[in-house]
Tab-separated table of C-alpha atoms and ligand atoms in Angstrom:
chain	number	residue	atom	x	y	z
A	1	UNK	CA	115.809	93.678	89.694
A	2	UNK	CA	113.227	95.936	90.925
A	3	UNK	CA	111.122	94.202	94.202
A	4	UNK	CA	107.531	92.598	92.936
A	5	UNK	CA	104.958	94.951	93.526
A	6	UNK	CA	101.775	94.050	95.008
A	7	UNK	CA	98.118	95.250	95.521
A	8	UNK	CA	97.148	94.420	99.435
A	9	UNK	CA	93.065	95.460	99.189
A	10	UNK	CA	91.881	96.131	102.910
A	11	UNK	CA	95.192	96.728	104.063
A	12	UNK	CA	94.691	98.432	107.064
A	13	UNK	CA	92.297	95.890	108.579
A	14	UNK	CA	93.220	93.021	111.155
A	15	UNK	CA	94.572	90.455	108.820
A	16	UNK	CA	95.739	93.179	106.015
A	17	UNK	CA	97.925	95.365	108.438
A	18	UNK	CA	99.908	91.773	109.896
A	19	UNK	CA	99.980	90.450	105.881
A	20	UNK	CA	101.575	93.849	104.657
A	21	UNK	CA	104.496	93.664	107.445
A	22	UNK	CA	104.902	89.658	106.114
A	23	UNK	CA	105.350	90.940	103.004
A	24	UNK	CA	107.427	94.014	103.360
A	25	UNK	CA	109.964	91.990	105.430
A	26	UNK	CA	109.689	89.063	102.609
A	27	UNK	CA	110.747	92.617	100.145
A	28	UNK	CA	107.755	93.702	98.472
A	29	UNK	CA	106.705	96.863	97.664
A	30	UNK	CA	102.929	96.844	99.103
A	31	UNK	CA	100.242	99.401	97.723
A	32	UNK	CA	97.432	99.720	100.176
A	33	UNK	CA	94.308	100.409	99.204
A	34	UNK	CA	91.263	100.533	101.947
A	35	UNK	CA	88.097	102.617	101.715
A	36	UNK	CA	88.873	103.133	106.167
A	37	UNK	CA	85.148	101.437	106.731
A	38	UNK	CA	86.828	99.632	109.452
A	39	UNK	CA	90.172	100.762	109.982
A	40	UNK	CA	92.040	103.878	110.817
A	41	UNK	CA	94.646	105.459	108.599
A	42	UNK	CA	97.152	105.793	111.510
A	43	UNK	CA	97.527	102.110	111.244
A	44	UNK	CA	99.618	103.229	108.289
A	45	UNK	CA	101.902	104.801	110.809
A	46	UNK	CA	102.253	101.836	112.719
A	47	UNK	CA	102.943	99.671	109.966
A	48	UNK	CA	105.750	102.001	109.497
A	49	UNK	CA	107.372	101.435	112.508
A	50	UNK	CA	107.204	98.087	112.652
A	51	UNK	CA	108.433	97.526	109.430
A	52	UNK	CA	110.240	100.601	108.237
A	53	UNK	CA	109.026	101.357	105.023
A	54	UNK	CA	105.909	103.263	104.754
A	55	UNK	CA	103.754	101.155	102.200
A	56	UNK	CA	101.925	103.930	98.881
A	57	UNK	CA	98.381	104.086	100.366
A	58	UNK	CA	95.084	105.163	98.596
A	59	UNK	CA	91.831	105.651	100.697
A	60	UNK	CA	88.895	104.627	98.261
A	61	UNK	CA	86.357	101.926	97.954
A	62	UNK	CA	86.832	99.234	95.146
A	63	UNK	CA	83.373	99.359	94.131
A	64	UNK	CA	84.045	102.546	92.614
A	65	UNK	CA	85.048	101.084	89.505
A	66	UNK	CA	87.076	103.936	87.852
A	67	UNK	CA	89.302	104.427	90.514
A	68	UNK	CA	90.316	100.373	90.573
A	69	UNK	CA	90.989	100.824	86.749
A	70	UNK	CA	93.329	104.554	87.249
A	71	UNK	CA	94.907	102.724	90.183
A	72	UNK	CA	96.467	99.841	87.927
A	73	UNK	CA	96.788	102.542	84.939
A	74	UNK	CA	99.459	103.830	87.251
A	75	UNK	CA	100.995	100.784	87.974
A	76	UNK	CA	101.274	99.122	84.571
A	77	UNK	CA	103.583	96.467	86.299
A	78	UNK	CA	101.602	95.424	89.432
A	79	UNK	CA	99.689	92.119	88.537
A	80	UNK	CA	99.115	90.290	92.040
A	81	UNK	CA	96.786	91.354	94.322
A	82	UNK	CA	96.153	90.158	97.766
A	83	UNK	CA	92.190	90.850	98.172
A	84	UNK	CA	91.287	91.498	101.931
A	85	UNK	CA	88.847	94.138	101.661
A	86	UNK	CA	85.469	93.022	102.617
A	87	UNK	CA	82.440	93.634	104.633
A	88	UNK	CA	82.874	90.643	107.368
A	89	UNK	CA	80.417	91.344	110.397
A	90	UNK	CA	78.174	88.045	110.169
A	91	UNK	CA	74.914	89.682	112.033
A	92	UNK	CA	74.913	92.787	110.171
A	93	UNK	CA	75.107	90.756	106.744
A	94	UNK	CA	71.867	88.904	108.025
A	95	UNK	CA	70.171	92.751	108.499
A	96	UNK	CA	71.785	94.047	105.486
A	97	UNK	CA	72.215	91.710	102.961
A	98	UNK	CA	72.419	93.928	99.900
A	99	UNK	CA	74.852	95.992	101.425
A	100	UNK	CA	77.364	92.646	101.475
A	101	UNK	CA	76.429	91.230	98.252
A	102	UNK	CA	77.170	94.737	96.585
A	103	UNK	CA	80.587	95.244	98.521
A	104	UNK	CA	81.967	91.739	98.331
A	105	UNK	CA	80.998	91.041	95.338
A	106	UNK	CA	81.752	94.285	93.314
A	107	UNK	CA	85.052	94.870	94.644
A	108	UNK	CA	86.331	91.167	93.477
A	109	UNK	CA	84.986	91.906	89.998
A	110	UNK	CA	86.403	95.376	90.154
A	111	UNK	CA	89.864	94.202	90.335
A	112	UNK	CA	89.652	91.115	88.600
A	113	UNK	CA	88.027	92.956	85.548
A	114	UNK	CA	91.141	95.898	85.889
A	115	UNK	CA	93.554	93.160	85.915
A	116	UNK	CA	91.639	90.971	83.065
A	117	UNK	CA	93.961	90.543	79.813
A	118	UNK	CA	97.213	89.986	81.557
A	119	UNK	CA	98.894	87.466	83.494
A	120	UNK	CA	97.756	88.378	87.079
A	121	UNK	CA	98.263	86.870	90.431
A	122	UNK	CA	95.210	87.071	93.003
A	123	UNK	CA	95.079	85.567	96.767
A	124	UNK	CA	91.903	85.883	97.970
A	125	UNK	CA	90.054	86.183	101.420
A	126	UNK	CA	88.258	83.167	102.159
A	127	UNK	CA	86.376	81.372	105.253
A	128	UNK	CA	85.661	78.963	107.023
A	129	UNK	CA	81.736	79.923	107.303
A	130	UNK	CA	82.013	78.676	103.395
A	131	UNK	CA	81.232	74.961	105.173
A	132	UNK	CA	78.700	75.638	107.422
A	133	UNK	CA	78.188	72.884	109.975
A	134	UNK	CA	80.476	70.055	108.162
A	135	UNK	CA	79.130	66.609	109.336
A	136	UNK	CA	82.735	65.255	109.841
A	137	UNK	CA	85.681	66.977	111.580
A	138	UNK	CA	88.355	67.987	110.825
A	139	UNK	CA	86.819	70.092	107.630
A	140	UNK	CA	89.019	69.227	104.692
A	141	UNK	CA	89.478	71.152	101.382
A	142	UNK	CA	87.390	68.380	100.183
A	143	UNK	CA	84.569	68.454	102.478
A	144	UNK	CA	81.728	69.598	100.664
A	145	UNK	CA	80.147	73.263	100.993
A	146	UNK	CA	76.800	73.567	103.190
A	147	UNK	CA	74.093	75.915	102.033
A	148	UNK	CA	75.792	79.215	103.452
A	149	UNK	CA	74.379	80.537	106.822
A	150	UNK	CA	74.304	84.365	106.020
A	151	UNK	CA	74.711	86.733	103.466
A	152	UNK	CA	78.222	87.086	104.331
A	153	UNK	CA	79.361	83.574	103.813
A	154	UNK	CA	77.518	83.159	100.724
A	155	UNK	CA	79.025	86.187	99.676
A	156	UNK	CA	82.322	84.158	100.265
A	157	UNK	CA	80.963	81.272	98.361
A	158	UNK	CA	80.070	83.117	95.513
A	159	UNK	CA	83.174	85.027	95.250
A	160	UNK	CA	85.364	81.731	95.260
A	161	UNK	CA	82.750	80.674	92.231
A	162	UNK	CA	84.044	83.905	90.621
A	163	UNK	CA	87.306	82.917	90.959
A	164	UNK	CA	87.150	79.219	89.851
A	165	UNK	CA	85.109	80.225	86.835
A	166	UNK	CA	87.277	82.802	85.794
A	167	UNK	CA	90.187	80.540	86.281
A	168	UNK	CA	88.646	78.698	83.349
A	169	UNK	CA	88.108	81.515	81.364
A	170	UNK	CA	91.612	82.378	81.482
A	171	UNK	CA	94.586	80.345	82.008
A	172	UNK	CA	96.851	83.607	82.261
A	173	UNK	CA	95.154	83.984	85.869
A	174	UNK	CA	96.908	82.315	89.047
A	175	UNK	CA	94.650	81.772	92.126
A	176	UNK	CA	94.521	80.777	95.262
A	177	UNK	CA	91.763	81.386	97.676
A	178	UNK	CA	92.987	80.920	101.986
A	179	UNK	CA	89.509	79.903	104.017
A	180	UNK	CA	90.157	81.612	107.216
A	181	UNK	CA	89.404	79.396	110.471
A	182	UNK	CA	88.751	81.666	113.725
A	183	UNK	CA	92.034	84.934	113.078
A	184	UNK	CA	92.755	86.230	116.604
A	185	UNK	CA	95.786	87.755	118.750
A	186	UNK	CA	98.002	90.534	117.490
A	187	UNK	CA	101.753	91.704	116.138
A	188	UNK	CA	104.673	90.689	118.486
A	189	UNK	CA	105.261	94.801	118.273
A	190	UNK	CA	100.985	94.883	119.947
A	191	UNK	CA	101.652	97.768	117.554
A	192	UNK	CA	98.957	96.336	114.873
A	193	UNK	CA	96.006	94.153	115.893
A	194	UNK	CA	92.434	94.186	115.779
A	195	UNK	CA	90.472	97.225	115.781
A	196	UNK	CA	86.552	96.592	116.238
A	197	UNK	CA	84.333	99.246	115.919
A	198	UNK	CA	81.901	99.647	118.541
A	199	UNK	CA	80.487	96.501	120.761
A	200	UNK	CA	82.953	93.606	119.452
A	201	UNK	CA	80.962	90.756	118.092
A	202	UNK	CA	83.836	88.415	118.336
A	203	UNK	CA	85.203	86.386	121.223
A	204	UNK	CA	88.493	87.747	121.473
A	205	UNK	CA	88.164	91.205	121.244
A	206	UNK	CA	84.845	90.767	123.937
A	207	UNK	CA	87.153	89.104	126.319
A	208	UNK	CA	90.266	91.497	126.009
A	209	UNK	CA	87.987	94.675	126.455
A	210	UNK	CA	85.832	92.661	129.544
A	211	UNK	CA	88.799	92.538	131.118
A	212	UNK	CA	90.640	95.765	130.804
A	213	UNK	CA	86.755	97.293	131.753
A	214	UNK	CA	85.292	98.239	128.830
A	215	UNK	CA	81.913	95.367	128.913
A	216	UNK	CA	80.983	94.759	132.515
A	217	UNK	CA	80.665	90.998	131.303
A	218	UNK	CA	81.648	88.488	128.581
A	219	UNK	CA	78.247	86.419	127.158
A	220	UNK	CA	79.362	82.761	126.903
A	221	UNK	CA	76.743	81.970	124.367
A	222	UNK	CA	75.428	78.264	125.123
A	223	UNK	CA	76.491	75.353	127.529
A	224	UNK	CA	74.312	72.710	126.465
A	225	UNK	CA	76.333	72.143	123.104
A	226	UNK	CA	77.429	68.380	122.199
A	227	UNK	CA	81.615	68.980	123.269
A	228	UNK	CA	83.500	68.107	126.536
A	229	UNK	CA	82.398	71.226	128.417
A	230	UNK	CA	79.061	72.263	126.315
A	231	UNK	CA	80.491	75.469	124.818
A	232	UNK	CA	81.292	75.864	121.433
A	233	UNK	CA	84.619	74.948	119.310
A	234	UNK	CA	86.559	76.935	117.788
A	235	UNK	CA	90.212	76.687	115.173
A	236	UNK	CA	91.643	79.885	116.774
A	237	UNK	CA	94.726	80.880	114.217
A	238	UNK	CA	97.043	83.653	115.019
A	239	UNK	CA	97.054	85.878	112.982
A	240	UNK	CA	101.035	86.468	112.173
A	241	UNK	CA	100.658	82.716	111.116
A	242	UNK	CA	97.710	83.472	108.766
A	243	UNK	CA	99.606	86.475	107.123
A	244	UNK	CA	102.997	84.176	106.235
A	245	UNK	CA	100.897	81.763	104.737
A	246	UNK	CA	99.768	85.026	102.443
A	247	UNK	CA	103.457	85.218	101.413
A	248	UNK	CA	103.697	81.376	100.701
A	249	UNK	CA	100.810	81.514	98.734
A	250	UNK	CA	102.939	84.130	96.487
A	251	UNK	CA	105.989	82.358	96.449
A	252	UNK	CA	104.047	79.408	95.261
A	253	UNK	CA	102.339	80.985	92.034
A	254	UNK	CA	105.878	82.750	91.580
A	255	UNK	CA	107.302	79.700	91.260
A	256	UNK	CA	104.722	77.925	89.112
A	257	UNK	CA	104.274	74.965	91.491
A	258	UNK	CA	100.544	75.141	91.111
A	259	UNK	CA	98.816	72.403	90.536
A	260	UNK	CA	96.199	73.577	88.971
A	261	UNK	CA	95.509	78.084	88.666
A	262	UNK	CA	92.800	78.200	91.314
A	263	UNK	CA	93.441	76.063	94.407
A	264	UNK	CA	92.226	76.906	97.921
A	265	UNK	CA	93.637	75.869	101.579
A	266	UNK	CA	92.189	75.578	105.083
A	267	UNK	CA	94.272	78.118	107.582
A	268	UNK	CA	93.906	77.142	111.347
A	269	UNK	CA	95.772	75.155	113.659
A	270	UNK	CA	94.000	71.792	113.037
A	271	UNK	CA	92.751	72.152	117.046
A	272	UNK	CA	89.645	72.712	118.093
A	273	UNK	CA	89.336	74.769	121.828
A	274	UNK	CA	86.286	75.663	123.208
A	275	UNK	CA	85.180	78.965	123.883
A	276	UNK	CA	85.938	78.236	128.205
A	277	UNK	CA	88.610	76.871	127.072
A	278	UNK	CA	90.550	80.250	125.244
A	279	UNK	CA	88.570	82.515	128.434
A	280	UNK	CA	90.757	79.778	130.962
A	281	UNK	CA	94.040	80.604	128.193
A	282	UNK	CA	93.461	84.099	128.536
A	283	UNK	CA	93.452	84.324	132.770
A	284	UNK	CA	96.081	82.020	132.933
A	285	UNK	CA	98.634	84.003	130.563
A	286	UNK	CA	97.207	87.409	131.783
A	287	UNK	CA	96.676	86.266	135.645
A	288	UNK	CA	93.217	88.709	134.174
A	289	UNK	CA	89.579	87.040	135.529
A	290	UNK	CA	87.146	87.462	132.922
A	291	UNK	CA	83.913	87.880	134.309
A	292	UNK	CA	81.530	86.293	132.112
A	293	UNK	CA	78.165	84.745	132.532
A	294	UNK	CA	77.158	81.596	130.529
A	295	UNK	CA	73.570	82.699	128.426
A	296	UNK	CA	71.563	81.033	125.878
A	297	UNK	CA	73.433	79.989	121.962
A	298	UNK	CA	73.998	83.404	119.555
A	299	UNK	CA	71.948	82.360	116.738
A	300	UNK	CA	73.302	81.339	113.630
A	301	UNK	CA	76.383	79.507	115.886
A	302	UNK	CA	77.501	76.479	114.945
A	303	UNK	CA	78.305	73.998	117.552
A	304	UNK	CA	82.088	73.054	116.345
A	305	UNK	CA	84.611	73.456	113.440
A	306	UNK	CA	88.561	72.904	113.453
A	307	UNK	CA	90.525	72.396	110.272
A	308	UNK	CA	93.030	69.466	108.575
A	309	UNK	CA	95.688	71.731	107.563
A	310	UNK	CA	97.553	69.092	105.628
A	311	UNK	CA	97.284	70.905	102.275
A	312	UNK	CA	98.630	73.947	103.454
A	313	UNK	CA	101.845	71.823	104.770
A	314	UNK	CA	102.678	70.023	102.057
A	315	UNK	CA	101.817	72.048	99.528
A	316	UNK	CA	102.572	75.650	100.875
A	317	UNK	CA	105.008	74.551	103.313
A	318	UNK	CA	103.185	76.224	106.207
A	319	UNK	CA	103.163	75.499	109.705
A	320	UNK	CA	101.298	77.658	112.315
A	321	UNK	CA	103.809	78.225	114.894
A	322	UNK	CA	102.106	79.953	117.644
A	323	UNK	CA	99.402	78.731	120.439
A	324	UNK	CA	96.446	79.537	121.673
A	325	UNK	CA	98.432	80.710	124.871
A	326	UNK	CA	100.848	83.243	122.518
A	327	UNK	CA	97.388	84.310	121.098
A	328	UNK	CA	96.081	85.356	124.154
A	329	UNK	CA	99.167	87.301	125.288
A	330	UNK	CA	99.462	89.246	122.417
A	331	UNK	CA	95.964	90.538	122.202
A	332	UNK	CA	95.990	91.328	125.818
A	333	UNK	CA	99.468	93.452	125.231
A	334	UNK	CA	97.248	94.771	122.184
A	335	UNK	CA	94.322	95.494	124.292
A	336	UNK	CA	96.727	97.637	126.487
A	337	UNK	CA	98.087	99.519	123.893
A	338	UNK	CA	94.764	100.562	122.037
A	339	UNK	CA	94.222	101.805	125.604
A	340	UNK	CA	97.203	104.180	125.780
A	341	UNK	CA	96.251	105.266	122.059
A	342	UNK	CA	92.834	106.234	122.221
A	343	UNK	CA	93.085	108.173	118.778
A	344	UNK	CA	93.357	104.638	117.180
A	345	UNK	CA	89.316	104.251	117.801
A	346	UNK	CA	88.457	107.930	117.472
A	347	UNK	CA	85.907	108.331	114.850
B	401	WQD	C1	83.512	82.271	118.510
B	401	WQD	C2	82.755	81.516	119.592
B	401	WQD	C3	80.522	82.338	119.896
B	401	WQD	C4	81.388	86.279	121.394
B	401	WQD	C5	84.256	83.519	112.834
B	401	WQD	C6	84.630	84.919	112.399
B	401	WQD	C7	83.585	85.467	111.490
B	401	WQD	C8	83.465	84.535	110.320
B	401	WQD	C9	83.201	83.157	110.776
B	401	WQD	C10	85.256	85.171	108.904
B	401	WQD	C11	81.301	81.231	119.196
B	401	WQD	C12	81.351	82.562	121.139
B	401	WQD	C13	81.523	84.990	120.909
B	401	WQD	C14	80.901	86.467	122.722
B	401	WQD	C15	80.747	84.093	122.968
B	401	WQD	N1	84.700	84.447	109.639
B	401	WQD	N2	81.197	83.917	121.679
B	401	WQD	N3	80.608	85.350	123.453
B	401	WQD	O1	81.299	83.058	115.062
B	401	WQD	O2	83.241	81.477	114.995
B	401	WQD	O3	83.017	83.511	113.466
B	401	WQD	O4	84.167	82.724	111.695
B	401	WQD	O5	85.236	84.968	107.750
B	401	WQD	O6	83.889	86.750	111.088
B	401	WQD	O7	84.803	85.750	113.506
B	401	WQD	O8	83.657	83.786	115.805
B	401	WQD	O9	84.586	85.054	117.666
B	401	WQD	O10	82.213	85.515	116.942
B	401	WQD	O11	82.731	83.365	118.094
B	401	WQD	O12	80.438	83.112	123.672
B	401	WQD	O13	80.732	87.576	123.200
B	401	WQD	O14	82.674	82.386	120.740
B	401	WQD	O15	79.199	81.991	120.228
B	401	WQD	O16	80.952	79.986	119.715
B	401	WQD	P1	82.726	82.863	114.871
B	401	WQD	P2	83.319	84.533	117.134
C-alpha cells in the first residue's frame, strides 16, 4: 500500500515546517504548499535534512482559487489536508483587517470547496485568541467564546464556523480544528524554528534576538497585572509537541474514532508561566542575561490564559512532553543557528 498523501498548507512556516517532519517520520508523503509571505523556501532544504525526504512543494497563495483546484486535479487521491497557512500577526490584523479576513478566510474555502464532493480529511489551525479573556481558568473546550479581540482571531472564529457548518452539510467531511495556546522553541536538529520577519512581535523570538544583540532591550509589557509577579501568563507549548498532536489528530479520523466529524482540542501544557517567569527560564538554561526593561501593558493583552488539556489526552492520546526549560534551549540553539545562516532572513 502506497503511504497516505497529505496537503500541509503553510508548510514552511513555524508550526508547518516541525508538523511536516512529524509526519514524514510517521510515513506520509507531505505536499507543501506556501505562498513564502513568511517563510523562506530554503526551509525546504532543511526539512530535508532533518528528515530525509524532500517533501513536492508548490509556491502559490490559496486564495488564488484555480491553482487550489489544478493542485488536487493532480492529486486525485490526496483528501486530508493539514491547513496552516494564515496571516497570524495580531497588530497588523487590527491595521489591516481586510487583508486577514480575505486571506484567512478565502484560503479555507478554497480548499474546502476543491475538496467538496469527496470524503476529505481537514485539521485546521486554530487559537487560543478564539476565547478572549475566559472568566475561569483553565480554558476548556467548553468554555464559551468571547467577542474576538482583533481581526485575526475573529478570523479564527469564523473559520471554525466554516468548518462546523460545513460539517453539517456533509457528513463525508472529517474535522478537527487544534486551538493553539502560546507555540514557541524549535527542532531538536535547531535546523527548523521560527523565522520572524522584521521586529519580532512575540516574546520568544524578542528575547532570543535581545540576547544574541539584535534589540538593545526586551519590553516587558505591564507589571501591575492581577498574577504572582504582575506580568502576564502565558500556556507556552513547544512546538515539536504541537506538531505530533497534528499526526494524532490524523490517526484519529483514520481510524474513525471520532465522536462526532468536527471536534476541536486545546494544545498547551495546562501551565500557566509568566512572562518573568520564561525571561528567568531562558538565563538560567542559556547562563544569557536578557536585558529588558518593564514598560506599560501592549494593548489588546490579556492578563492570563493556560489550557485543560484533558481532551487532547484522552481522546488523542497526547501528552506534551517537553518544558518550558527544553523550550528555551532550543530556541536559543535556534537563535544561534539563524545567526550562522544569514540567507535564511535574506529578503
Ligand atoms: C506573550 C506575552 C506580551 C513581547 C499568542 C500568539 C499570537 C496569537 C495569540 C496565535 C504577552 C508579552 C511580548 C515583548 C512582552 N496566537 N511580551 N514583550 O500575545 O500571547 O499571542 O497568542 O494564534 O500569534 O503569539 O503572545 O508572544 O506576543 O506575548 O512583554 O516584546 O509576552 O505582552 O503578555 P500572545 P506574545
Amino acid at each position: 500500500m502506497g503511504k497516505s498523501k497529505i496537503l500541509v498548507t503553510g508548510g514552511l512556516g513555524f508550526i508547518g515546517s516541525h508538523t511536516t517532519v512529524e509526519l514524514i517520520r510517521a510515513g506520509y508523503e507531505v505536499v507543501i504548499v506556501d505562498d513564502l509571505s513568511n517563510a523562506s523556501e530554503k526551509v525546504l532544504d532543511n526539512i530535508e535534512k532533518i528528515a530525509s525526504i524532500r517533501p513536492e512543494f508548490h509556491a502559490f497563495d490559496l486564495c488564488e482559487e484555480s491553482r487550489v483546484f489544478d493542485l488536487f486535479a493532480r492529486h486525485p487521491d490526496m483528501d486530508m489536508v493539514i491547513h496552516f497557512a494564515a496571516s497570524k500577526a495580531v497588530g497588523e490584523s487590527v491595521e489591516n483587517p481586510l487583508l486577514y479576513y480575505h486571506n484567512n478566510l478565502y484560503s479555507l474555502i478554497n480548499v474546502m470547496r476543491a475538496l467538496k464532493g469527496k470524503q476529505h480529511k481537514i485539521v485546521f489551525s486554530s487559537s487560543c485568541t478564539v476565547y478572549g479573556q475566559p472568566e475561569i481558568l483553565p480554558v476548556t473546550e467548553g468554555t464559551p467564546f468571547q467577542p474576538a479581540e482583533s481581526p485575526y482571531g475573529n478570523t479564527k472564529q469564523i473559520c471554525e464556523e466554516i468548518l462546523r457548518d460545513t460539517c453539517k452539510a456533509y457528513p463525508d467531511q472529517q474535522v478537527i480544528s487544534l486551538r493553539y495556546f502560546n507555540p514557541v522553541g524549535a527542532d531538536a536538529s535547531a535546523l527548523i524554528g521560527e523565522l520572524p520577519i522584521g521586529t519580532p512581535a512575540n516574546l520568544v523570538p524578542f528575547i532570543t534576538q535581545t540576547a544574541v544583540g539584535i534589540r538593545k532591550e526586551l519590553s516587558v509589557f505591564g507589571n501591575d497585572y492581577n498574577t504572582p509577579d504582575g506580568t502576564a501568563i502565558r500556556d507556552f507549548i513547544h512546538v515539536t509537541d504541537l506538531a505530533k498532536a497534528h499526526v494524532l489528530a490524523l490517526d484519529r479520523m483514520l481510524k474513525g474514532k471520532q465522536k462526532s466529524n468536527f471536534e476541536f482540542y486545546n494544545l498547551g501544557t495546562g501551565k500557566g508561566y509568566s512572562v518573568l517567569e520564561a525571561i528567568t527560564s531562558f538565563e538560567r538554561v542559556t547562563g544569557v542575561k536578557v536585558n529588558y526593561k518593564i514598560v506599560g501593558r501592549r494593548s489588546g493583552d490579556i492578563e492570563k490564559i493556560y489550557a485543560d488539556t484533558g481532551m487532547a489526552d484522552v481522546e488523542l492520546g497526547w501528552k506534551p512532553e517537553l518544558g518550558l526549560d527544553d523550550m528555551m534551549r532550543s530556541a536559543w540553539r535556534w537563535q544561534q543557528y539563524i545567526q550562522q545562516h544569514p540567507e535564511l532572513t535574506a529578503t
